[in-house]
């Protein structure tokens, strides 16, 4: 009986025109109020690049959302240990403790090593929604510039 009612309602033009949406309204967007440099940091990894002379193939990108300053760290491998060491040396020791670190949900960023390091310093770890690069300024920049940056490498 349920299937019959569902098919009737689907076929009824009047029913479809007056049907109430069952979806909750989207939340209101609001600007992030950042007061100081290195208060809010976004991080991401650039996919494997051509091997450098030192054997590095990955690029770890850290960006301050206040000043848009970027720190780049070349990595031999994209591991949780390497990203944890890089954020410690390039952000925590150099610029101080941020309030928020935003990353995607890569295993390097959701690992116990990375999340524990952030928790040690009282840093809130936020994970950007999947398939939403507009939430992570680093990811957005990488996606838009990556095609142009590797043209000399590809010979094009």
GROMACS .gro file of C-alpha atoms in nm:
model
  156
    1UNK     CA    1   0.000   0.000   0.000
    2UNK     CA    2   0.289   0.238   0.081
    3UNK     CA    3   0.434   0.189  -0.268
    4UNK     CA    4   0.097   0.264  -0.429
    5UNK     CA    5   0.059   0.587  -0.231
    6UNK     CA    6   0.417   0.691  -0.304
    7UNK     CA    7   0.377   0.632  -0.678
    8UNK     CA    8   0.043   0.818  -0.679
    9UNK     CA    9   0.195   1.121  -0.503
   10UNK     CA   10   0.496   1.114  -0.737
   11UNK     CA   11   0.267   1.118  -1.041
   12UNK     CA   12   0.030   1.385  -0.903
   13UNK     CA   13   0.129   1.728  -1.036
   14UNK     CA   14  -0.082   1.910  -0.775
   15UNK     CA   15   0.072   1.703  -0.491
   16UNK     CA   16   0.425   1.786  -0.608
   17UNK     CA   17   0.346   2.158  -0.644
   18UNK     CA   18   0.222   2.187  -0.285
   19UNK     CA   19   0.460   1.942  -0.120
   20UNK     CA   20   0.651   2.086   0.176
   21UNK     CA   21   1.028   2.032   0.169
   22UNK     CA   22   1.148   1.796   0.442
   23UNK     CA   23   1.500   1.939   0.439
   24UNK     CA   24   1.623   2.154   0.726
   25UNK     CA   25   1.717   2.507   0.617
   26UNK     CA   26   2.087   2.574   0.569
   27UNK     CA   27   2.266   2.751   0.851
   28UNK     CA   28   2.352   3.116   0.811
   29UNK     CA   29   2.702   3.189   0.686
   30UNK     CA   30   2.915   3.414   0.899
   31UNK     CA   31   3.262   3.558   0.862
   32UNK     CA   32   3.539   3.425   1.081
   33UNK     CA   33   3.663   3.705   1.302
   34UNK     CA   34   4.041   3.664   1.315
   35UNK     CA   35   4.219   3.915   1.542
   36UNK     CA   36   4.589   3.834   1.510
   37UNK     CA   37   4.845   3.661   1.286
   38UNK     CA   38   4.873   3.284   1.322
   39UNK     CA   39   4.548   3.263   1.520
   40UNK     CA   40   4.382   3.052   1.249
   41UNK     CA   41   4.599   2.823   1.035
   42UNK     CA   42   4.496   2.610   0.738
   43UNK     CA   43   4.706   2.314   0.626
   44UNK     CA   44   4.711   2.077   0.330
   45UNK     CA   45   4.941   1.843   0.141
   46UNK     CA   46   5.025   1.883  -0.227
   47UNK     CA   47   5.003   1.551  -0.404
   48UNK     CA   48   5.324   1.377  -0.504
   49UNK     CA   49   5.551   1.606  -0.704
   50UNK     CA   50   5.859   1.523  -0.911
   51UNK     CA   51   6.140   1.404  -0.683
   52UNK     CA   52   6.380   1.677  -0.565
   53UNK     CA   53   6.758   1.634  -0.535
   54UNK     CA   54   6.706   1.546  -0.167
   55UNK     CA   55   6.440   1.288  -0.258
   56UNK     CA   56   6.143   1.495  -0.140
   57UNK     CA   57   5.818   1.436  -0.329
   58UNK     CA   58   5.552   1.600  -0.108
   59UNK     CA   59   5.483   1.959  -0.013
   60UNK     CA   60   5.316   2.046   0.319
   61UNK     CA   61   5.149   2.387   0.297
   62UNK     CA   62   5.060   2.591   0.607
   63UNK     CA   63   4.884   2.926   0.570
   64UNK     CA   64   4.796   3.197   0.822
   65UNK     CA   65   4.442   3.314   0.745
   66UNK     CA   66   4.503   3.663   0.889
   67UNK     CA   67   4.807   3.767   0.682
   68UNK     CA   68   4.784   3.495   0.412
   69UNK     CA   69   5.151   3.414   0.486
   70UNK     CA   70   5.246   3.068   0.361
   71UNK     CA   71   5.501   2.827   0.504
   72UNK     CA   72   5.611   2.543   0.274
   73UNK     CA   73   5.778   2.227   0.397
   74UNK     CA   74   5.908   1.965   0.156
   75UNK     CA   75   5.862   1.610   0.281
   76UNK     CA   76   6.011   1.275   0.186
   77UNK     CA   77   5.680   1.107   0.268
   78UNK     CA   78   5.335   1.237   0.361
   79UNK     CA   79   5.317   1.074   0.703
   80UNK     CA   80   5.156   1.182   1.028
   81UNK     CA   81   5.501   1.195   1.190
   82UNK     CA   82   5.635   1.432   0.924
   83UNK     CA   83   5.332   1.663   0.927
   84UNK     CA   84   5.335   1.674   1.308
   85UNK     CA   85   5.704   1.765   1.309
   86UNK     CA   86   5.650   2.029   1.040
   87UNK     CA   87   5.360   2.204   1.216
   88UNK     CA   88   5.558   2.201   1.541
   89UNK     CA   89   5.870   2.356   1.384
   90UNK     CA   90   5.706   2.592   1.134
   91UNK     CA   91   5.410   2.719   1.334
   92UNK     CA   92   5.427   2.639   1.705
   93UNK     CA   93   5.797   2.719   1.759
   94UNK     CA   94   5.824   2.997   1.501
   95UNK     CA   95   5.493   3.184   1.527
   96UNK     CA   96   5.333   3.066   1.850
   97UNK     CA   97   5.018   2.872   1.931
   98UNK     CA   98   4.723   2.917   1.694
   99UNK     CA   99   4.370   2.886   1.828
  100UNK     CA  100   4.244   2.685   1.529
  101UNK     CA  101   4.403   2.454   1.271
  102UNK     CA  102   4.185   2.366   0.972
  103UNK     CA  103   4.267   2.064   0.757
  104UNK     CA  104   4.098   1.816   0.528
  105UNK     CA  105   4.027   1.466   0.657
  106UNK     CA  106   4.348   1.310   0.526
  107UNK     CA  107   4.492   1.033   0.741
  108UNK     CA  108   4.796   1.249   0.820
  109UNK     CA  109   4.569   1.506   0.987
  110UNK     CA  110   4.325   1.269   1.158
  111UNK     CA  111   4.604   1.054   1.304
  112UNK     CA  112   4.660   1.027   1.678
  113UNK     CA  113   5.006   1.187   1.647
  114UNK     CA  114   4.877   1.502   1.476
  115UNK     CA  115   4.560   1.544   1.684
  116UNK     CA  116   4.746   1.474   2.009
  117UNK     CA  117   5.008   1.739   1.928
  118UNK     CA  118   4.733   1.995   1.870
  119UNK     CA  119   4.558   1.889   2.190
  120UNK     CA  120   4.885   1.923   2.387
  121UNK     CA  121   4.891   2.291   2.298
  122UNK     CA  122   4.516   2.343   2.340
  123UNK     CA  123   4.459   2.398   1.969
  124UNK     CA  124   4.114   2.335   1.825
  125UNK     CA  125   4.136   2.106   1.521
  126UNK     CA  126   3.865   2.159   1.261
  127UNK     CA  127   3.818   1.936   0.961
  128UNK     CA  128   3.680   2.088   0.641
  129UNK     CA  129   3.381   1.915   0.483
  130UNK     CA  130   3.458   1.660   0.214
  131UNK     CA  131   3.451   1.804  -0.141
  132UNK     CA  132   3.440   2.161  -0.008
  133UNK     CA  133   3.774   2.321  -0.098
  134UNK     CA  134   3.619   2.667  -0.053
  135UNK     CA  135   3.637   2.610   0.325
  136UNK     CA  136   4.014   2.562   0.324
  137UNK     CA  137   4.201   2.857   0.170
  138UNK     CA  138   4.517   2.649   0.126
  139UNK     CA  139   4.335   2.379  -0.065
  140UNK     CA  140   4.161   2.638  -0.282
  141UNK     CA  141   4.493   2.808  -0.363
  142UNK     CA  142   4.665   2.479  -0.439
  143UNK     CA  143   4.387   2.367  -0.671
  144UNK     CA  144   4.386   2.696  -0.864
  145UNK     CA  145   4.764   2.739  -0.892
  146UNK     CA  146   4.887   2.382  -0.917
  147UNK     CA  147   4.811   2.352  -1.288
  148UNK     CA  148   5.023   2.659  -1.366
  149UNK     CA  149   5.305   2.583  -1.123
  150UNK     CA  150   5.411   2.252  -1.275
  151UNK     CA  151   5.416   2.365  -1.640
  152UNK     CA  152   5.797   2.402  -1.651
  153UNK     CA  153   5.832   2.053  -1.501
  154UNK     CA  154   5.601   1.902  -1.762
  155UNK     CA  155   5.777   2.100  -2.036
  156UNK     CA  156   5.458   2.284  -2.135
   0.00000   0.00000   0.00000
